[in-house]
Amino acid sequence: MIGLTYIFGIGNTTAHKILEAAGVSEDIRVRDLTPDQEEKIRSQVENLKVEGDLRREVSLNIKRLQEIGSYRGMRHRRGLPVRGQHTKNNARTRKGKAVAIANKKK
């Protein structure tokens, strides 16, 4: 199960559902899988949007928000938090390293 979560777009819940649908035990290691089990898991994963396709869809969604000029699109463009967080004191991860204002001291 843990091996599946290394794929972008597959978390614990999705990995659990994939293994359940494929009829594979959750505590089996990847190296111990039979070719038949691998094929069942592969066929389940092919039905999902993962890796490059998912990354492309997310970036296109953000680009669309920016093009239509929505509030969320503007926040993405400016590099600020998108989901309503306060930014007076925090949001350092999103805003980047603090830049000192020159000649502010008296």
Tab-separated table of N, CA and C in Angstrom:
chain	number	residue	atom	x	y	z
A	1	MET	N	0.827	-1.190	0.000
A	1	MET	CA	0.000	0.000	0.000
A	1	MET	C	0.868	1.249	0.000
A	2	ILE	N	1.967	1.224	0.747
A	2	ILE	CA	2.820	2.397	0.848
A	2	ILE	C	3.479	2.694	-0.495
A	3	GLY	N	3.803	1.656	-1.256
A	3	GLY	CA	4.420	1.858	-2.567
A	3	GLY	C	3.526	2.649	-3.503
A	4	LEU	N	2.224	2.446	-3.419
A	4	LEU	CA	1.286	3.179	-4.282
A	4	LEU	C	1.254	4.660	-3.958
A	5	THR	N	1.460	5.014	-2.692
A	5	THR	CA	1.350	6.419	-2.303
A	5	THR	C	2.512	7.258	-2.827
A	6	TYR	N	3.550	6.628	-3.376
A	6	TYR	CA	4.646	7.389	-3.991
A	6	TYR	C	4.229	7.966	-5.340
A	7	ILE	N	3.116	7.496	-5.892
A	7	ILE	CA	2.598	8.030	-7.152
A	7	ILE	C	1.840	9.311	-6.845
A	8	PHE	N	2.149	10.399	-7.587
A	8	PHE	CA	1.474	11.680	-7.385
A	8	PHE	C	-0.003	11.505	-7.723
A	9	GLY	N	-0.867	11.843	-6.779
A	9	GLY	CA	-2.303	11.732	-6.986
A	9	GLY	C	-2.921	10.536	-6.284
A	10	ILE	N	-2.098	9.693	-5.667
A	10	ILE	CA	-2.618	8.541	-4.931
A	10	ILE	C	-2.173	8.660	-3.481
A	11	GLY	N	-3.139	8.839	-2.595
A	11	GLY	CA	-2.869	8.913	-1.166
A	11	GLY	C	-3.262	7.613	-0.493
A	12	ASN	N	-3.348	7.641	0.822
A	12	ASN	CA	-3.673	6.430	1.583
A	12	ASN	C	-5.053	5.885	1.242
A	13	THR	N	-6.050	6.768	1.186
A	13	THR	CA	-7.419	6.322	0.931
A	13	THR	C	-7.548	5.705	-0.451
A	14	THR	N	-6.999	6.367	-1.460
A	14	THR	CA	-7.083	5.857	-2.826
A	14	THR	C	-6.316	4.547	-2.958
A	15	ALA	N	-5.151	4.459	-2.332
A	15	ALA	CA	-4.363	3.221	-2.373
A	15	ALA	C	-5.152	2.068	-1.755
A	16	HIS	N	-5.830	2.349	-0.639
A	16	HIS	CA	-6.652	1.335	0.021
A	16	HIS	C	-7.756	0.853	-0.921
A	17	LYS	N	-8.431	1.783	-1.602
A	17	LYS	CA	-9.518	1.421	-2.525
A	17	LYS	C	-8.999	0.624	-3.716
A	18	ILE	N	-7.829	1.003	-4.239
A	18	ILE	CA	-7.236	0.296	-5.381
A	18	ILE	C	-6.930	-1.149	-5.007
A	19	LEU	N	-6.289	-1.343	-3.855
A	19	LEU	CA	-5.927	-2.696	-3.428
A	19	LEU	C	-7.161	-3.539	-3.129
A	20	GLU	N	-8.185	-2.894	-2.571
A	20	GLU	CA	-9.429	-3.613	-2.281
A	20	GLU	C	-10.096	-4.064	-3.576
A	21	ALA	N	-10.131	-3.177	-4.578
A	21	ALA	CA	-10.751	-3.511	-5.861
A	21	ALA	C	-9.946	-4.582	-6.602
A	22	ALA	N	-8.627	-4.558	-6.440
A	22	ALA	CA	-7.770	-5.543	-7.108
A	22	ALA	C	-7.721	-6.867	-6.352
A	23	GLY	N	-8.218	-6.875	-5.117
A	23	GLY	CA	-8.211	-8.094	-4.316
A	23	GLY	C	-6.824	-8.461	-3.813
A	24	VAL	N	-6.020	-7.446	-3.499
A	24	VAL	CA	-4.651	-7.658	-3.020
A	24	VAL	C	-4.584	-7.249	-1.558
A	25	SER	N	-3.831	-8.012	-0.759
A	25	SER	CA	-3.665	-7.697	0.657
A	25	SER	C	-2.911	-6.379	0.814
A	26	GLU	N	-3.275	-5.614	1.846
A	26	GLU	CA	-2.652	-4.305	2.062
A	26	GLU	C	-1.237	-4.408	2.606
A	27	ASP	N	-0.921	-5.481	3.328
A	27	ASP	CA	0.403	-5.547	3.940
A	27	ASP	C	1.415	-6.310	3.084
A	28	ILE	N	1.104	-6.561	1.827
A	28	ILE	CA	2.063	-7.226	0.946
A	28	ILE	C	3.046	-6.180	0.405
A	29	ARG	N	4.310	-6.581	0.309
A	29	ARG	CA	5.336	-5.671	-0.215
A	29	ARG	C	5.314	-5.703	-1.744
A	30	VAL	N	5.799	-4.633	-2.348
A	30	VAL	CA	5.796	-4.536	-3.807
A	30	VAL	C	6.626	-5.660	-4.420
A	31	ARG	N	7.760	-5.990	-3.822
A	31	ARG	CA	8.633	-7.037	-4.380
A	31	ARG	C	8.003	-8.424	-4.296
A	32	ASP	N	6.990	-8.598	-3.435
A	32	ASP	CA	6.345	-9.900	-3.275
A	32	ASP	C	5.100	-10.061	-4.146
A	33	LEU	N	4.761	-9.046	-4.935
A	33	LEU	CA	3.573	-9.121	-5.785
A	33	LEU	C	3.807	-10.074	-6.953
A	34	THR	N	2.772	-10.835	-7.305
A	34	THR	CA	2.852	-11.687	-8.486
A	34	THR	C	2.556	-10.829	-9.716
A	35	PRO	N	2.980	-11.264	-10.898
A	35	PRO	CA	2.680	-10.494	-12.122
A	35	PRO	C	1.180	-10.272	-12.325
A	36	ASP	N	0.371	-11.250	-11.918
A	36	ASP	CA	-1.082	-11.114	-12.047
A	36	ASP	C	-1.604	-9.997	-11.141
A	37	GLN	N	-1.103	-9.949	-9.903
A	37	GLN	CA	-1.518	-8.892	-8.971
A	37	GLN	C	-1.062	-7.520	-9.468
A	38	GLU	N	0.163	-7.460	-10.013
A	38	GLU	CA	0.670	-6.197	-10.562
A	38	GLU	C	-0.240	-5.688	-11.668
A	39	GLU	N	-0.674	-6.597	-12.527
A	39	GLU	CA	-1.535	-6.208	-13.646
A	39	GLU	C	-2.889	-5.707	-13.152
A	40	LYS	N	-3.444	-6.349	-12.128
A	40	LYS	CA	-4.722	-5.897	-11.561
A	40	LYS	C	-4.593	-4.491	-10.984
A	41	ILE	N	-3.502	-4.248	-10.251
A	41	ILE	CA	-3.274	-2.919	-9.665
A	41	ILE	C	-3.066	-1.898	-10.773
A	42	ARG	N	-2.273	-2.262	-11.792
A	42	ARG	CA	-2.001	-1.351	-12.907
A	42	ARG	C	-3.295	-0.963	-13.626
A	43	SER	N	-4.190	-1.934	-13.818
A	43	SER	CA	-5.454	-1.629	-14.503
A	43	SER	C	-6.327	-0.693	-13.668
A	44	GLN	N	-6.258	-0.815	-12.339
A	44	GLN	CA	-7.013	0.092	-11.464
A	44	GLN	C	-6.437	1.510	-11.522
A	45	VAL	N	-5.101	1.613	-11.545
A	45	VAL	CA	-4.448	2.928	-11.558
A	45	VAL	C	-4.681	3.635	-12.893
A	46	GLU	N	-4.790	2.874	-13.985
A	46	GLU	CA	-5.012	3.475	-15.306
A	46	GLU	C	-6.334	4.223	-15.380
A	47	ASN	N	-7.295	3.863	-14.539
A	47	ASN	CA	-8.593	4.544	-14.534
A	47	ASN	C	-8.532	5.904	-13.854
A	48	LEU	N	-7.437	6.181	-13.119
A	48	LEU	CA	-7.309	7.430	-12.367
A	48	LEU	C	-6.431	8.422	-13.113
A	49	LYS	N	-6.604	9.689	-12.778
A	49	LYS	CA	-5.741	10.734	-13.321
A	49	LYS	C	-4.590	10.921	-12.339
A	50	VAL	N	-3.376	10.541	-12.741
A	50	VAL	CA	-2.216	10.611	-11.850
A	50	VAL	C	-1.026	11.232	-12.575
A	51	GLU	N	0.012	11.562	-11.801
A	51	GLU	CA	1.294	12.082	-12.281
A	51	GLU	C	1.127	13.252	-13.243
A	52	GLY	N	1.648	13.154	-14.458
A	52	GLY	CA	1.694	14.280	-15.390
A	52	GLY	C	0.327	14.832	-15.742
A	53	ASP	N	-0.641	13.946	-15.979
A	53	ASP	CA	-1.993	14.393	-16.335
A	53	ASP	C	-2.613	15.207	-15.216
A	54	LEU	N	-2.443	14.750	-13.982
A	54	LEU	CA	-3.014	15.454	-12.832
A	54	LEU	C	-2.322	16.796	-12.623
A	55	ARG	N	-0.994	16.809	-12.731
A	55	ARG	CA	-0.253	18.073	-12.597
A	55	ARG	C	-0.699	19.071	-13.661
A	56	ARG	N	-0.869	18.600	-14.889
A	56	ARG	CA	-1.302	19.465	-15.988
A	56	ARG	C	-2.690	20.029	-15.710
A	57	GLU	N	-3.601	19.180	-15.220
A	57	GLU	CA	-4.960	19.638	-14.931
A	57	GLU	C	-4.962	20.705	-13.836
A	58	VAL	N	-4.168	20.503	-12.784
A	58	VAL	CA	-4.106	21.473	-11.688
A	58	VAL	C	-3.570	22.808	-12.189
A	59	SER	N	-2.488	22.761	-12.998
A	59	SER	CA	-1.919	24.016	-13.499
A	59	SER	C	-2.881	24.713	-14.456
A	60	LEU	N	-3.626	23.954	-15.247
A	60	LEU	CA	-4.623	24.563	-16.140
A	60	LEU	C	-5.766	25.177	-15.347
A	61	ASN	N	-6.150	24.548	-14.235
A	61	ASN	CA	-7.197	25.114	-13.377
A	61	ASN	C	-6.750	26.447	-12.799
A	62	ILE	N	-5.498	26.520	-12.345
A	62	ILE	CA	-4.971	27.769	-11.790
A	62	ILE	C	-4.893	28.830	-12.880
A	63	LYS	N	-4.429	28.431	-14.066
A	63	LYS	CA	-4.330	29.365	-15.188
A	63	LYS	C	-5.711	29.911	-15.563
A	64	ARG	N	-6.728	29.038	-15.544
A	64	ARG	CA	-8.099	29.457	-15.865
A	64	ARG	C	-8.598	30.474	-14.850
A	65	LEU	N	-8.333	30.229	-13.561
A	65	LEU	CA	-8.738	31.177	-12.519
A	65	LEU	C	-8.085	32.537	-12.740
A	66	GLN	N	-6.825	32.539	-13.163
A	66	GLN	CA	-6.124	33.795	-13.404
A	66	GLN	C	-6.696	34.523	-14.613
A	67	GLU	N	-7.031	33.770	-15.670
A	67	GLU	CA	-7.548	34.387	-16.895
A	67	GLU	C	-8.909	35.029	-16.693
A	68	ILE	N	-9.774	34.403	-15.899
A	68	ILE	CA	-11.111	34.973	-15.709
A	68	ILE	C	-11.100	36.092	-14.685
A	69	GLY	N	-9.943	36.301	-14.050
A	69	GLY	CA	-9.804	37.422	-13.124
A	69	GLY	C	-10.506	37.224	-11.802
A	70	SER	N	-10.642	35.977	-11.378
A	70	SER	CA	-11.301	35.720	-10.100
A	70	SER	C	-10.384	36.111	-8.948
A	71	TYR	N	-10.963	36.233	-7.762
A	71	TYR	CA	-10.190	36.587	-6.568
A	71	TYR	C	-9.093	35.556	-6.337
A	72	ARG	N	-9.449	34.278	-6.448
A	72	ARG	CA	-8.465	33.216	-6.248
A	72	ARG	C	-7.346	33.301	-7.279
A	73	GLY	N	-7.702	33.633	-8.522
A	73	GLY	CA	-6.695	33.783	-9.569
A	73	GLY	C	-5.734	34.916	-9.270
A	74	MET	N	-6.269	36.030	-8.757
A	74	MET	CA	-5.423	37.177	-8.415
A	74	MET	C	-4.466	36.807	-7.276
A	75	ARG	N	-4.950	36.061	-6.284
A	75	ARG	CA	-4.101	35.649	-5.166
A	75	ARG	C	-2.982	34.723	-5.665
A	76	HIS	N	-3.318	33.825	-6.597
A	76	HIS	CA	-2.293	32.957	-7.178
A	76	HIS	C	-1.245	33.795	-7.892
A	77	ARG	N	-1.691	34.765	-8.681
A	77	ARG	CA	-0.780	35.591	-9.463
A	77	ARG	C	0.160	36.392	-8.568
A	78	ARG	N	-0.358	36.884	-7.444
A	78	ARG	CA	0.443	37.708	-6.540
A	78	ARG	C	1.273	36.887	-5.558
A	79	GLY	N	1.069	35.574	-5.554
A	79	GLY	CA	1.843	34.714	-4.657
A	79	GLY	C	1.416	34.818	-3.212
A	80	LEU	N	0.143	35.078	-2.980
A	80	LEU	CA	-0.401	35.190	-1.629
A	80	LEU	C	-1.269	33.975	-1.321
A	81	PRO	N	-1.609	33.746	-0.045
A	81	PRO	CA	-2.490	32.621	0.287
A	81	PRO	C	-3.839	32.755	-0.416
A	82	VAL	N	-4.351	31.637	-0.888
A	82	VAL	CA	-5.554	31.644	-1.713
A	82	VAL	C	-6.807	31.358	-0.893
A	83	ARG	N	-6.670	30.674	0.236
A	83	ARG	CA	-7.842	30.154	0.939
A	83	ARG	C	-8.262	30.968	2.144
A	84	GLY	N	-8.087	32.281	2.089
A	84	GLY	CA	-8.649	33.153	3.111
A	84	GLY	C	-7.834	33.344	4.359
A	85	GLN	N	-6.577	32.916	4.367
A	85	GLN	CA	-5.764	33.087	5.559
A	85	GLN	C	-5.384	34.554	5.739
A	86	HIS	N	-5.090	34.920	6.988
A	86	HIS	CA	-4.639	36.275	7.285
A	86	HIS	C	-3.186	36.424	6.850
A	87	THR	N	-2.801	37.628	6.432
A	87	THR	CA	-1.430	37.812	5.943
A	87	THR	C	-0.698	38.960	6.621
A	88	LYS	N	-1.289	39.565	7.645
A	88	LYS	CA	-0.616	40.688	8.296
A	88	LYS	C	0.688	40.235	8.948
A	89	ASN	N	0.647	39.113	9.658
A	89	ASN	CA	1.826	38.638	10.374
A	89	ASN	C	2.425	37.376	9.771
A	90	ASN	N	1.613	36.534	9.221
A	90	ASN	CA	2.092	35.215	8.806
A	90	ASN	C	2.174	35.077	7.284
A	91	ALA	N	2.022	33.903	6.770
A	91	ALA	CA	2.068	33.572	5.341
A	91	ALA	C	3.476	33.698	4.765
A	92	ARG	N	4.505	33.457	5.584
A	92	ARG	CA	5.888	33.576	5.105
A	92	ARG	C	6.213	32.552	4.017
A	93	THR	N	5.647	31.373	4.110
A	93	THR	CA	5.937	30.346	3.118
A	93	THR	C	5.472	30.799	1.744
A	94	ARG	N	4.297	31.361	1.688
A	94	ARG	CA	3.709	31.765	0.412
A	94	ARG	C	4.294	33.079	-0.097
A	95	LYS	N	4.581	34.009	0.815
A	95	LYS	CA	5.060	35.331	0.415
A	95	LYS	C	6.561	35.369	0.169
A	96	GLY	N	7.293	34.402	0.697
A	96	GLY	CA	8.740	34.387	0.531
A	96	GLY	C	9.441	35.044	1.705
A	97	LYS	N	10.752	35.121	1.606
A	97	LYS	CA	11.561	35.674	2.693
A	97	LYS	C	11.238	37.146	2.894
A	98	ALA	N	11.190	37.584	4.165
A	98	ALA	CA	10.875	38.979	4.488
A	98	ALA	C	11.995	39.889	4.003
A	99	VAL	N	11.622	40.994	3.372
A	99	VAL	CA	12.587	41.967	2.879
A	99	VAL	C	12.526	43.183	3.784
A	100	ALA	N	13.677	43.594	4.329
A	100	ALA	CA	13.720	44.748	5.224
A	100	ALA	C	13.534	46.032	4.422
A	101	ILE	N	12.812	46.989	5.003
A	101	ILE	CA	12.607	48.278	4.358
A	101	ILE	C	13.756	49.196	4.772
A	102	ALA	N	14.473	49.762	3.804
A	102	ALA	CA	15.654	50.581	4.082
A	102	ALA	C	15.262	51.908	4.726
A	103	ASN	N	16.099	52.402	5.626
A	103	ASN	CA	15.937	53.703	6.291
A	103	ASN	C	14.637	53.814	7.076
A	104	LYS	N	14.174	52.724	7.603
A	104	LYS	CA	12.946	52.751	8.398
A	104	LYS	C	13.244	53.242	9.815
A	105	LYS	N	14.484	52.993	10.303
A	105	LYS	CA	14.846	53.388	11.667
A	105	LYS	C	15.045	54.896	11.755
A	106	LYS	N	14.713	55.474	12.924
A	106	LYS	CA	14.894	56.921	13.107
A	106	LYS	C	16.201	57.218	13.774
